[in-house]
Amino acid sequence: MDWIDELHRLRAARLPAVVVTMAMVRGHAPRNGGAKMVVSPDGVFGTVGGGNLEQTAIERAHDLLGSGAAEPELLTLTLSDKANTDYGVQCCGGEVTMMLEPVRVVPAVAIFGVGHVGLELARILSRQELDLHLVDSRAEMLAPDRIGVPGRSGVLADAVASVTVRHAPVPESAIADLPAGAHVLIMTHDHVEDLAITDMSLRAEGLGSIGLIGSASKWSRFRVKLRDLGHDDRSLERVTTPIGIPEVAGKAPATIAVSVAAKILQLVEAGAATSESDAAPGSDAAPDAAPGSDAGTRANSDTESDAAARGSAAAAGAES
């Protein structure tokens, strides 16, 4: 296994890492330029030469993991018996410059309901480095000729995100398969589905934020029903509704999608440092716990009929 395999393993496990590369060597050093080491919260793969230079790089990598840093940095060390060192003397006589590159966990976002707003939101978020999940109970909403195929045509043609499309007649069942820390956005055509997905999201462990599209009256009804299902006020505070940011007004699907996408990207950035810090050595917190979203700031209108039946053709293109 080489360092690329190790990075793939860490990414699959949703763990952050720092790649340490021997970028420049002047004089004598334990390893040649290009040597690599991968530092994760709970391990080290490879070596850049051992001794003080390697341990210094490991400690700095842990600092980067703890702070959630995204930018690479250079670390230069002199290998001399006259140099101040923390982890033993290396007197090879050279000087090395190492590049430390953070590799952050790819954030996950799940959109439940790919109607008018959901499709526009998928269009925006697919251009981000995300693990994007699109879930709908209506197969026609997920048809390739509607949402497109990555690399070929349609909304997802130029996707940067890793996109998973799932037709789920019982959409709340998809919650169990989401990656830890996933941000959930609930915007189906049916209040019954919205309620079931919200209920299941609140019961799931390790999710990120939970956003529910809709009006104040819709949330008022939902609160009553969710309390009846056993959720207390503390639990209900995890749900953000309405969703989006106040600076972007308007009720057109594309406008709402821009507002919601902006809010999600704010949460992704805020959550990255928290989750990576929690995953760093010595932390007692859960590694993928993301902060609950408690700052819903825009009004989302109810665009579907309260009387729409689940799967109704008349409601096929609308969100709540």
PDB file of C-alpha atoms in Angstrom:
ATOM      1  CA  MET A   1       0.000   0.000   0.000  1.00  0.00           C
ATOM      2  CA  ASP A   2       1.322   3.461  -0.870  1.00  0.00           C
ATOM      3  CA  TRP A   3       0.350   6.892   0.432  1.00  0.00           C
ATOM      4  CA  ILE A   4      -2.406   7.309  -2.185  1.00  0.00           C
ATOM      5  CA  ASP A   5      -4.060   4.103  -0.957  1.00  0.00           C
ATOM      6  CA  GLU A   6      -3.852   5.387   2.595  1.00  0.00           C
ATOM      7  CA  LEU A   7      -5.553   8.642   1.579  1.00  0.00           C
ATOM      8  CA  HIS A   8      -8.336   6.659  -0.102  1.00  0.00           C
ATOM      9  CA  ARG A   9      -8.765   4.626   3.070  1.00  0.00           C
ATOM     10  CA  LEU A  10      -8.979   7.731   5.229  1.00  0.00           C
ATOM     11  CA  ARG A  11     -11.419   9.402   2.847  1.00  0.00           C
ATOM     12  CA  ALA A  12     -13.657   6.323   2.909  1.00  0.00           C
ATOM     13  CA  ALA A  13     -13.547   6.444   6.716  1.00  0.00           C
ATOM     14  CA  ARG A  14     -14.320  10.198   6.606  1.00  0.00           C
ATOM     15  CA  LEU A  15     -11.166  11.097   8.517  1.00  0.00           C
ATOM     16  CA  PRO A  16      -9.060  14.205   7.784  1.00  0.00           C
ATOM     17  CA  ALA A  17      -5.341  13.954   7.080  1.00  0.00           C
ATOM     18  CA  VAL A  18      -2.227  15.953   6.321  1.00  0.00           C
ATOM     19  CA  VAL A  19       0.153  14.942   3.539  1.00  0.00           C
ATOM     20  CA  VAL A  20       3.758  15.811   4.425  1.00  0.00           C
ATOM     21  CA  THR A  21       6.081  16.058   1.415  1.00  0.00           C
ATOM     22  CA  MET A  22       9.831  16.561   1.457  1.00  0.00           C
ATOM     23  CA  ALA A  23       9.658  19.498  -0.942  1.00  0.00           C
ATOM     24  CA  MET A  24      13.278  20.646  -0.941  1.00  0.00           C
ATOM     25  CA  VAL A  25      16.554  19.242   0.372  1.00  0.00           C
ATOM     26  CA  ARG A  26      19.808  21.201   0.659  1.00  0.00           C
ATOM     27  CA  GLY A  27      22.874  19.191   1.614  1.00  0.00           C
ATOM     28  CA  HIS A  28      22.534  15.888   3.431  1.00  0.00           C
ATOM     29  CA  ALA A  29      19.169  14.680   4.806  1.00  0.00           C
ATOM     30  CA  PRO A  30      17.632  11.321   5.830  1.00  0.00           C
ATOM     31  CA  ARG A  31      15.292  11.251   2.779  1.00  0.00           C
ATOM     32  CA  ASN A  32      15.394  12.649  -0.730  1.00  0.00           C
ATOM     33  CA  GLY A  33      13.017  15.237  -2.099  1.00  0.00           C
ATOM     34  CA  GLY A  34       9.563  13.866  -2.839  1.00  0.00           C
ATOM     35  CA  ALA A  35       9.385  11.526   0.168  1.00  0.00           C
ATOM     36  CA  LYS A  36       5.873  11.551   1.636  1.00  0.00           C
ATOM     37  CA  MET A  37       4.145  10.821   4.919  1.00  0.00           C
ATOM     38  CA  VAL A  38       0.430  10.842   5.720  1.00  0.00           C
ATOM     39  CA  VAL A  39      -0.637  11.981   9.180  1.00  0.00           C
ATOM     40  CA  SER A  40      -4.178  11.228  10.368  1.00  0.00           C
ATOM     41  CA  PRO A  41      -5.783  11.890  13.761  1.00  0.00           C
ATOM     42  CA  ASP A  42      -4.845   8.426  14.994  1.00  0.00           C
ATOM     43  CA  GLY A  43      -1.865   7.327  12.938  1.00  0.00           C
ATOM     44  CA  VAL A  44       1.081   7.958  10.625  1.00  0.00           C
ATOM     45  CA  PHE A  45       1.779   6.273   7.295  1.00  0.00           C
ATOM     46  CA  GLY A  46       5.197   6.479   5.652  1.00  0.00           C
ATOM     47  CA  THR A  47       8.248   8.456   6.742  1.00  0.00           C
ATOM     48  CA  VAL A  48      10.158  11.604   5.838  1.00  0.00           C
ATOM     49  CA  GLY A  49      13.270  10.547   7.689  1.00  0.00           C
ATOM     50  CA  GLY A  50      12.511  10.003  11.352  1.00  0.00           C
ATOM     51  CA  GLY A  51      14.014  11.883  14.261  1.00  0.00           C
ATOM     52  CA  ASN A  52      13.356  15.503  15.088  1.00  0.00           C
ATOM     53  CA  LEU A  53      12.323  16.557  11.591  1.00  0.00           C
ATOM     54  CA  GLU A  54       9.642  13.868  11.330  1.00  0.00           C
ATOM     55  CA  GLN A  55       8.277  14.344  14.847  1.00  0.00           C
ATOM     56  CA  THR A  56       8.171  18.117  14.342  1.00  0.00           C
ATOM     57  CA  ALA A  57       6.208  17.601  11.128  1.00  0.00           C
ATOM     58  CA  ILE A  58       3.815  15.191  12.865  1.00  0.00           C
ATOM     59  CA  GLU A  59       3.140  17.628  15.696  1.00  0.00           C
ATOM     60  CA  ARG A  60       2.549  20.467  13.241  1.00  0.00           C
ATOM     61  CA  ALA A  61       0.223  18.225  11.220  1.00  0.00           C
ATOM     62  CA  HIS A  62      -1.781  17.516  14.380  1.00  0.00           C
ATOM     63  CA  ASP A  63      -2.024  21.276  14.948  1.00  0.00           C
ATOM     64  CA  LEU A  64      -3.438  21.699  11.444  1.00  0.00           C
ATOM     65  CA  LEU A  65      -5.911  18.874  12.007  1.00  0.00           C
ATOM     66  CA  GLY A  66      -6.995  20.399  15.304  1.00  0.00           C
ATOM     67  CA  SER A  67      -7.615  23.833  13.793  1.00  0.00           C
ATOM     68  CA  GLY A  68      -9.377  22.534  10.673  1.00  0.00           C
ATOM     69  CA  ALA A  69      -6.879  24.380   8.458  1.00  0.00           C
ATOM     70  CA  ALA A  70      -7.418  24.140   4.710  1.00  0.00           C
ATOM     71  CA  GLU A  71      -4.343  25.876   3.300  1.00  0.00           C
ATOM     72  CA  PRO A  72      -0.954  24.130   2.870  1.00  0.00           C
ATOM     73  CA  GLU A  73       2.117  25.494   4.596  1.00  0.00           C
ATOM     74  CA  LEU A  74       5.903  25.095   4.449  1.00  0.00           C
ATOM     75  CA  LEU A  75       8.074  23.969   7.340  1.00  0.00           C
ATOM     76  CA  THR A  76      11.863  24.432   7.131  1.00  0.00           C
ATOM     77  CA  LEU A  77      14.258  22.703   9.524  1.00  0.00           C
ATOM     78  CA  THR A  78      18.054  22.788   9.809  1.00  0.00           C
ATOM     79  CA  LEU A  79      19.729  19.436  10.487  1.00  0.00           C
ATOM     80  CA  SER A  80      22.547  20.621  12.706  1.00  0.00           C
ATOM     81  CA  ASP A  81      23.790  19.924  16.208  1.00  0.00           C
ATOM     82  CA  LYS A  82      23.539  23.683  16.785  1.00  0.00           C
ATOM     83  CA  ALA A  83      19.821  23.835  15.930  1.00  0.00           C
ATOM     84  CA  ASN A  84      17.218  24.071  18.673  1.00  0.00           C
ATOM     85  CA  THR A  85      15.169  20.865  18.609  1.00  0.00           C
ATOM     86  CA  ASP A  86      12.344  19.385  20.630  1.00  0.00           C
ATOM     87  CA  TYR A  87      12.743  15.736  19.679  1.00  0.00           C
ATOM     88  CA  GLY A  88      16.462  14.970  19.529  1.00  0.00           C
ATOM     89  CA  VAL A  89      19.446  16.170  17.509  1.00  0.00           C
ATOM     90  CA  GLN A  90      19.937  15.424  13.811  1.00  0.00           C
ATOM     91  CA  CYS A  91      23.337  16.574  12.551  1.00  0.00           C
ATOM     92  CA  CYS A  92      23.175  15.447   8.916  1.00  0.00           C
ATOM     93  CA  GLY A  93      24.361  18.913   7.967  1.00  0.00           C
ATOM     94  CA  GLY A  94      21.571  19.771   5.528  1.00  0.00           C
ATOM     95  CA  GLU A  95      18.362  21.742   5.515  1.00  0.00           C
ATOM     96  CA  VAL A  96      14.933  20.471   4.523  1.00  0.00           C
ATOM     97  CA  THR A  97      11.706  22.193   3.588  1.00  0.00           C
ATOM     98  CA  MET A  98       8.537  20.158   3.976  1.00  0.00           C
ATOM     99  CA  MET A  99       5.102  21.007   2.588  1.00  0.00           C
ATOM    100  CA  LEU A 100       2.143  20.112   4.801  1.00  0.00           C
ATOM    101  CA  GLU A 101      -1.106  19.780   2.839  1.00  0.00           C
ATOM    102  CA  PRO A 102      -4.377  19.329   4.781  1.00  0.00           C
ATOM    103  CA  VAL A 103      -6.864  16.922   3.205  1.00  0.00           C
ATOM    104  CA  ARG A 104     -10.231  17.691   4.732  1.00  0.00           C
ATOM    105  CA  VAL A 105     -13.213  15.365   4.967  1.00  0.00           C
ATOM    106  CA  VAL A 106     -15.529  15.861   1.997  1.00  0.00           C
ATOM    107  CA  PRO A 107     -18.780  17.298   3.434  1.00  0.00           C
ATOM    108  CA  ALA A 108     -22.012  15.444   2.714  1.00  0.00           C
ATOM    109  CA  VAL A 109     -25.342  17.059   1.826  1.00  0.00           C
ATOM    110  CA  ALA A 110     -28.607  15.213   1.222  1.00  0.00           C
ATOM    111  CA  ILE A 111     -31.511  16.836  -0.627  1.00  0.00           C
ATOM    112  CA  PHE A 112     -34.831  15.117  -0.010  1.00  0.00           C
ATOM    113  CA  GLY A 113     -37.184  16.189  -2.783  1.00  0.00           C
ATOM    114  CA  VAL A 114     -35.853  17.064  -6.230  1.00  0.00           C
ATOM    115  CA  GLY A 115     -38.733  19.236  -7.403  1.00  0.00           C
ATOM    116  CA  HIS A 116     -38.368  22.824  -8.624  1.00  0.00           C
ATOM    117  CA  VAL A 117     -36.253  24.073  -5.718  1.00  0.00           C
ATOM    118  CA  GLY A 118     -34.451  20.780  -5.188  1.00  0.00           C
ATOM    119  CA  LEU A 119     -33.346  20.618  -8.817  1.00  0.00           C
ATOM    120  CA  GLU A 120     -32.015  24.191  -8.748  1.00  0.00           C
ATOM    121  CA  LEU A 121     -30.257  23.473  -5.466  1.00  0.00           C
ATOM    122  CA  ALA A 122     -28.703  20.307  -6.896  1.00  0.00           C
ATOM    123  CA  ARG A 123     -27.474  22.350  -9.848  1.00  0.00           C
ATOM    124  CA  ILE A 124     -25.628  24.756  -7.515  1.00  0.00           C
ATOM    125  CA  LEU A 125     -24.287  22.281  -4.973  1.00  0.00           C
ATOM    126  CA  SER A 126     -23.092  19.832  -7.621  1.00  0.00           C
ATOM    127  CA  ARG A 127     -20.445  22.411  -8.531  1.00  0.00           C
ATOM    128  CA  GLN A 128     -18.924  22.122  -5.051  1.00  0.00           C
ATOM    129  CA  GLU A 129     -16.597  19.458  -3.667  1.00  0.00           C
ATOM    130  CA  LEU A 130     -19.315  17.591  -1.808  1.00  0.00           C
ATOM    131  CA  ASP A 131     -20.741  14.142  -1.312  1.00  0.00           C
ATOM    132  CA  LEU A 132     -24.180  15.038  -2.677  1.00  0.00           C
ATOM    133  CA  HIS A 133     -27.201  12.756  -2.212  1.00  0.00           C
ATOM    134  CA  LEU A 134     -30.441  13.329  -4.149  1.00  0.00           C
ATOM    135  CA  VAL A 135     -33.434  11.422  -2.794  1.00  0.00           C
ATOM    136  CA  ASP A 136     -37.021  11.420  -4.059  1.00  0.00           C
ATOM    137  CA  SER A 137     -40.015   9.098  -3.789  1.00  0.00           C
ATOM    138  CA  ARG A 138     -40.988   9.941  -7.381  1.00  0.00           C
ATOM    139  CA  ALA A 139     -38.910   8.114  -9.970  1.00  0.00           C
ATOM    140  CA  GLU A 140     -39.749  10.686 -12.648  1.00  0.00           C
ATOM    141  CA  MET A 141     -38.058  13.427 -10.649  1.00  0.00           C
ATOM    142  CA  LEU A 142     -34.778  11.497 -10.853  1.00  0.00           C
ATOM    143  CA  ALA A 143     -34.990  10.497 -14.510  1.00  0.00           C
ATOM    144  CA  PRO A 144     -31.675  10.986 -16.352  1.00  0.00           C
ATOM    145  CA  ASP A 145     -33.310  13.196 -18.976  1.00  0.00           C
ATOM    146  CA  ARG A 146     -34.396  15.551 -16.155  1.00  0.00           C
ATOM    147  CA  ILE A 147     -31.437  15.747 -13.802  1.00  0.00           C
ATOM    148  CA  GLY A 148     -28.784  14.779 -16.330  1.00  0.00           C
ATOM    149  CA  VAL A 149     -25.815  12.462 -16.166  1.00  0.00           C
ATOM    150  CA  PRO A 150     -22.407  13.594 -14.863  1.00  0.00           C
ATOM    151  CA  GLY A 151     -20.007  14.077 -17.737  1.00  0.00           C
ATOM    152  CA  ARG A 152     -22.712  13.888 -20.410  1.00  0.00           C
ATOM    153  CA  SER A 153     -25.683  16.229 -20.244  1.00  0.00           C
ATOM    154  CA  GLY A 154     -28.228  17.996 -18.047  1.00  0.00           C
ATOM    155  CA  VAL A 155     -28.039  19.632 -14.627  1.00  0.00           C
ATOM    156  CA  LEU A 156     -25.284  17.324 -13.400  1.00  0.00           C
ATOM    157  CA  ALA A 157     -23.198  17.348 -16.577  1.00  0.00           C
ATOM    158  CA  ASP A 158     -20.411  19.440 -15.060  1.00  0.00           C
ATOM    159  CA  ALA A 159     -20.717  18.081 -11.521  1.00  0.00           C
ATOM    160  CA  VAL A 160     -17.682  18.419  -9.289  1.00  0.00           C
ATOM    161  CA  ALA A 161     -19.485  16.714  -6.423  1.00  0.00           C
ATOM    162  CA  SER A 162     -19.745  12.965  -6.006  1.00  0.00           C
ATOM    163  CA  VAL A 163     -23.469  12.537  -6.719  1.00  0.00           C
ATOM    164  CA  THR A 164     -25.636   9.669  -5.480  1.00  0.00           C
ATOM    165  CA  VAL A 165     -29.163   9.523  -6.886  1.00  0.00           C
ATOM    166  CA  ARG A 166     -31.674   7.390  -4.993  1.00  0.00           C
ATOM    167  CA  HIS A 167     -35.286   6.637  -5.754  1.00  0.00           C
ATOM    168  CA  ALA A 168     -36.830   5.779  -2.373  1.00  0.00           C
ATOM    169  CA  PRO A 169     -40.602   5.197  -2.241  1.00  0.00           C
ATOM    170  CA  VAL A 170     -40.195   5.537   1.545  1.00  0.00           C
ATOM    171  CA  PRO A 171     -37.701   8.414   1.491  1.00  0.00           C
ATOM    172  CA  GLU A 172     -37.030   8.514   5.226  1.00  0.00           C
ATOM    173  CA  SER A 173     -35.422   5.079   4.873  1.00  0.00           C
ATOM    174  CA  ALA A 174     -32.485   6.751   3.101  1.00  0.00           C
ATOM    175  CA  ILE A 175     -31.471   8.569   6.310  1.00  0.00           C
ATOM    176  CA  ALA A 176     -29.825   5.430   7.674  1.00  0.00           C
ATOM    177  CA  ASP A 177     -27.455   5.247   4.699  1.00  0.00           C
ATOM    178  CA  LEU A 178     -26.173   8.821   4.834  1.00  0.00           C
ATOM    179  CA  PRO A 179     -22.539   9.488   5.805  1.00  0.00           C
ATOM    180  CA  ALA A 180     -21.864  10.706   9.319  1.00  0.00           C
ATOM    181  CA  GLY A 181     -22.093  14.486   9.560  1.00  0.00           C
ATOM    182  CA  ALA A 182     -24.377  14.816   6.524  1.00  0.00           C
ATOM    183  CA  HIS A 183     -26.436  17.996   6.285  1.00  0.00           C
ATOM    184  CA  VAL A 184     -30.073  17.143   5.540  1.00  0.00           C
ATOM    185  CA  LEU A 185     -32.358  19.400   3.491  1.00  0.00           C
ATOM    186  CA  ILE A 186     -36.038  18.442   3.448  1.00  0.00           C
ATOM    187  CA  MET A 187     -38.123  19.855   0.602  1.00  0.00           C
ATOM    188  CA  THR A 188     -40.422  17.188  -0.796  1.00  0.00           C
ATOM    189  CA  HIS A 189     -43.769  17.712  -2.504  1.00  0.00           C
ATOM    190  CA  ASP A 190     -45.669  16.168   0.412  1.00  0.00           C
ATOM    191  CA  HIS A 191     -45.980  17.303   4.046  1.00  0.00           C
ATOM    192  CA  VAL A 192     -46.426  13.681   5.088  1.00  0.00           C
ATOM    193  CA  GLU A 193     -43.024  12.839   3.614  1.00  0.00           C
ATOM    194  CA  ASP A 194     -41.462  15.970   5.090  1.00  0.00           C
ATOM    195  CA  LEU A 195     -42.701  15.050   8.546  1.00  0.00           C
ATOM    196  CA  ALA A 196     -41.484  11.449   8.291  1.00  0.00           C
ATOM    197  CA  ILE A 197     -38.027  12.542   7.080  1.00  0.00           C
ATOM    198  CA  THR A 198     -37.771  15.160   9.834  1.00  0.00           C
ATOM    199  CA  ASP A 199     -38.756  12.598  12.457  1.00  0.00           C
ATOM    200  CA  MET A 200     -36.200  10.061  11.206  1.00  0.00           C
ATOM    201  CA  SER A 201     -33.472  12.709  10.939  1.00  0.00           C
ATOM    202  CA  LEU A 202     -33.998  13.680  14.576  1.00  0.00           C
ATOM    203  CA  ARG A 203     -33.716  10.029  15.616  1.00  0.00           C
ATOM    204  CA  ALA A 204     -30.521   9.413  13.640  1.00  0.00           C
ATOM    205  CA  GLU A 205     -27.154   9.800  15.352  1.00  0.00           C
ATOM    206  CA  GLY A 206     -24.277  11.759  13.886  1.00  0.00           C
ATOM    207  CA  LEU A 207     -26.075  13.893  11.314  1.00  0.00           C
ATOM    208  CA  GLY A 208     -25.139  17.511  10.736  1.00  0.00           C
ATOM    209  CA  SER A 209     -27.766  20.216  10.342  1.00  0.00           C
ATOM    210  CA  ILE A 210     -31.407  19.530   9.533  1.00  0.00           C
ATOM    211  CA  GLY A 211     -33.129  22.098   7.318  1.00  0.00           C
ATOM    212  CA  LEU A 212     -36.847  22.079   6.547  1.00  0.00           C
ATOM    213  CA  ILE A 213     -38.346  24.244   3.825  1.00  0.00           C
ATOM    214  CA  GLY A 214     -41.700  25.816   4.584  1.00  0.00           C
ATOM    215  CA  SER A 215     -43.671  28.473   6.378  1.00  0.00           C
ATOM    216  CA  ALA A 216     -44.061  29.290  10.058  1.00  0.00           C
ATOM    217  CA  SER A 217     -47.530  27.725  10.071  1.00  0.00           C
ATOM    218  CA  LYS A 218     -46.166  24.488   8.644  1.00  0.00           C
ATOM    219  CA  TRP A 219     -43.493  24.309  11.359  1.00  0.00           C
ATOM    220  CA  SER A 220     -46.080  25.086  14.020  1.00  0.00           C
ATOM    221  CA  ARG A 221     -48.092  22.048  12.917  1.00  0.00           C
ATOM    222  CA  PHE A 222     -44.965  19.926  12.667  1.00  0.00           C
ATOM    223  CA  ARG A 223     -43.832  20.827  16.189  1.00  0.00           C
ATOM    224  CA  VAL A 224     -47.073  19.494  17.621  1.00  0.00           C
ATOM    225  CA  LYS A 225     -46.832  16.267  15.645  1.00  0.00           C
ATOM    226  CA  LEU A 226     -43.141  15.768  16.409  1.00  0.00           C
ATOM    227  CA  ARG A 227     -43.777  16.227  20.131  1.00  0.00           C
ATOM    228  CA  ASP A 228     -46.476  13.565  19.852  1.00  0.00           C
ATOM    229  CA  LEU A 229     -43.830  11.318  18.289  1.00  0.00           C
ATOM    230  CA  GLY A 230     -41.629  11.744  21.357  1.00  0.00           C
ATOM    231  CA  HIS A 231     -39.301  14.646  20.485  1.00  0.00           C
ATOM    232  CA  ASP A 232     -38.684  17.277  23.151  1.00  0.00           C
ATOM    233  CA  ASP A 233     -37.972  20.990  22.657  1.00  0.00           C
ATOM    234  CA  ARG A 234     -34.205  20.463  22.824  1.00  0.00           C
ATOM    235  CA  SER A 235     -34.417  17.959  19.986  1.00  0.00           C
ATOM    236  CA  LEU A 236     -36.656  20.207  17.900  1.00  0.00           C
ATOM    237  CA  GLU A 237     -34.096  23.007  18.135  1.00  0.00           C
ATOM    238  CA  ARG A 238     -31.919  20.986  15.771  1.00  0.00           C
ATOM    239  CA  VAL A 239     -34.321  21.762  12.940  1.00  0.00           C
ATOM    240  CA  THR A 240     -33.853  24.998  11.020  1.00  0.00           C
ATOM    241  CA  THR A 241     -36.965  26.342   9.355  1.00  0.00           C
ATOM    242  CA  PRO A 242     -37.231  28.485   7.365  1.00  0.00           C
ATOM    243  CA  ILE A 243     -33.896  27.874   5.670  1.00  0.00           C
ATOM    244  CA  GLY A 244     -31.520  30.111   3.775  1.00  0.00           C
ATOM    245  CA  ILE A 245     -30.007  33.520   4.389  1.00  0.00           C
ATOM    246  CA  PRO A 246     -31.953  36.793   4.773  1.00  0.00           C
ATOM    247  CA  GLU A 247     -29.810  38.706   2.293  1.00  0.00           C
ATOM    248  CA  VAL A 248     -31.333  36.762  -0.620  1.00  0.00           C
ATOM    249  CA  ALA A 249     -35.053  37.442  -0.903  1.00  0.00           C
ATOM    250  CA  GLY A 250     -37.629  36.120  -3.325  1.00  0.00           C
ATOM    251  CA  LYS A 251     -39.748  33.024  -3.832  1.00  0.00           C
ATOM    252  CA  ALA A 252     -38.619  31.885  -7.279  1.00  0.00           C
ATOM    253  CA  PRO A 253     -37.148  28.362  -7.077  1.00  0.00           C
ATOM    254  CA  ALA A 254     -33.722  29.469  -8.332  1.00  0.00           C
ATOM    255  CA  THR A 255     -33.643  32.348  -5.831  1.00  0.00           C
ATOM    256  CA  ILE A 256     -34.555  30.109  -2.895  1.00  0.00           C
ATOM    257  CA  ALA A 257     -31.939  27.615  -4.062  1.00  0.00           C
ATOM    258  CA  VAL A 258     -29.213  30.285  -4.038  1.00  0.00           C
ATOM    259  CA  SER A 259     -30.208  31.302  -0.510  1.00  0.00           C
ATOM    260  CA  VAL A 260     -30.260  27.724   0.783  1.00  0.00           C
ATOM    261  CA  ALA A 261     -26.974  26.852  -0.925  1.00  0.00           C
ATOM    262  CA  ALA A 262     -25.283  29.878   0.650  1.00  0.00           C
ATOM    263  CA  LYS A 263     -26.455  28.803   4.098  1.00  0.00           C
ATOM    264  CA  ILE A 264     -25.307  25.215   3.583  1.00  0.00           C
ATOM    265  CA  LEU A 265     -21.862  26.355   2.480  1.00  0.00           C
ATOM    266  CA  GLN A 266     -21.642  28.514   5.618  1.00  0.00           C
ATOM    267  CA  LEU A 267     -22.484  25.455   7.729  1.00  0.00           C
ATOM    268  CA  VAL A 268     -19.976  23.315   5.845  1.00  0.00           C
ATOM    269  CA  GLU A 269     -17.187  25.802   6.528  1.00  0.00           C
ATOM    270  CA  ALA A 270     -18.189  26.233  10.167  1.00  0.00           C
ATOM    271  CA  GLY A 271     -18.490  22.496  10.676  1.00  0.00           C
ATOM    272  CA  ALA A 272     -15.174  21.582   9.044  1.00  0.00           C
ATOM    273  CA  ALA A 273     -13.020  23.059  11.787  1.00  0.00           C
ATOM    274  CA  THR A 274     -15.277  21.641  14.499  1.00  0.00           C
ATOM    275  CA  SER A 275     -15.356  18.085  13.157  1.00  0.00           C
ATOM    276  CA  GLU A 276     -11.641  17.970  12.375  1.00  0.00           C
ATOM    277  CA  SER A 277     -10.787  19.418  15.776  1.00  0.00           C
ATOM    278  CA  ASP A 278     -13.014  16.796  17.392  1.00  0.00           C
ATOM    279  CA  ALA A 279     -11.194  14.089  15.436  1.00  0.00           C
ATOM    280  CA  ALA A 280      -7.744  15.287  16.532  1.00  0.00           C
ATOM    281  CA  PRO A 281      -5.778  13.326  19.166  1.00  0.00           C
ATOM    282  CA  GLY A 282      -6.956  13.863  22.719  1.00  0.00           C
ATOM    283  CA  SER A 283     -10.459  14.991  21.808  1.00  0.00           C
ATOM    284  CA  ASP A 284     -13.410  13.375  23.559  1.00  0.00           C
ATOM    285  CA  ALA A 285     -16.003  14.599  21.086  1.00  0.00           C
ATOM    286  CA  ALA A 286     -17.548  12.561  18.299  1.00  0.00           C
ATOM    287  CA  PRO A 287     -15.421  12.867  15.162  1.00  0.00           C
ATOM    288  CA  ASP A 288     -18.168  13.718  12.715  1.00  0.00           C
ATOM    289  CA  ALA A 289     -20.609  15.645  14.854  1.00  0.00           C
ATOM    290  CA  ALA A 290     -21.552  18.856  13.116  1.00  0.00           C
ATOM    291  CA  PRO A 291     -23.158  21.804  14.853  1.00  0.00           C
ATOM    292  CA  GLY A 292     -26.921  21.988  14.675  1.00  0.00           C
ATOM    293  CA  SER A 293     -28.223  24.747  12.460  1.00  0.00           C
ATOM    294  CA  ASP A 294     -30.083  27.227  14.642  1.00  0.00           C
ATOM    295  CA  ALA A 295     -30.058  30.338  12.508  1.00  0.00           C
ATOM    296  CA  GLY A 296     -32.751  29.840   9.870  1.00  0.00           C
ATOM    297  CA  THR A 297     -33.222  33.262   8.400  1.00  0.00           C
ATOM    298  CA  ARG A 298     -35.529  33.353   5.413  1.00  0.00           C
ATOM    299  CA  ALA A 299     -39.180  32.641   4.758  1.00  0.00           C
ATOM    300  CA  ASN A 300     -39.836  29.661   2.489  1.00  0.00           C
ATOM    301  CA  SER A 301     -43.321  29.590   1.056  1.00  0.00           C
ATOM    302  CA  ASP A 302     -45.542  26.499   1.007  1.00  0.00           C
ATOM    303  CA  THR A 303     -45.953  25.861  -2.689  1.00  0.00           C
ATOM    304  CA  GLU A 304     -47.776  22.537  -2.584  1.00  0.00           C
ATOM    305  CA  SER A 305     -51.361  21.909  -1.544  1.00  0.00           C
ATOM    306  CA  ASP A 306     -51.840  20.650   2.006  1.00  0.00           C
ATOM    307  CA  ALA A 307     -54.307  18.195   0.552  1.00  0.00           C
ATOM    308  CA  ALA A 308     -51.898  16.769  -2.022  1.00  0.00           C
ATOM    309  CA  ALA A 309     -51.788  13.021  -1.767  1.00  0.00           C
ATOM    310  CA  ARG A 310     -48.472  11.192  -1.591  1.00  0.00           C
ATOM    311  CA  GLY A 311     -47.343  10.599  -5.159  1.00  0.00           C
ATOM    312  CA  SER A 312     -50.085  12.775  -6.656  1.00  0.00           C
ATOM    313  CA  ALA A 313     -49.347  13.643 -10.257  1.00  0.00           C
ATOM    314  CA  ALA A 314     -50.690  17.132  -9.672  1.00  0.00           C
ATOM    315  CA  ALA A 315     -48.009  17.714  -7.053  1.00  0.00           C
ATOM    316  CA  ALA A 316     -45.194  16.090  -8.996  1.00  0.00           C
ATOM    317  CA  GLY A 317     -43.218  19.265  -9.541  1.00  0.00           C
ATOM    318  CA  ALA A 318     -43.752  21.277  -6.360  1.00  0.00           C
ATOM    319  CA  GLU A 319     -41.999  21.548  -3.003  1.00  0.00           C
ATOM    320  CA  SER A 320     -43.252  22.556   0.401  1.00  0.00           C
TER     321      SER A 320
END
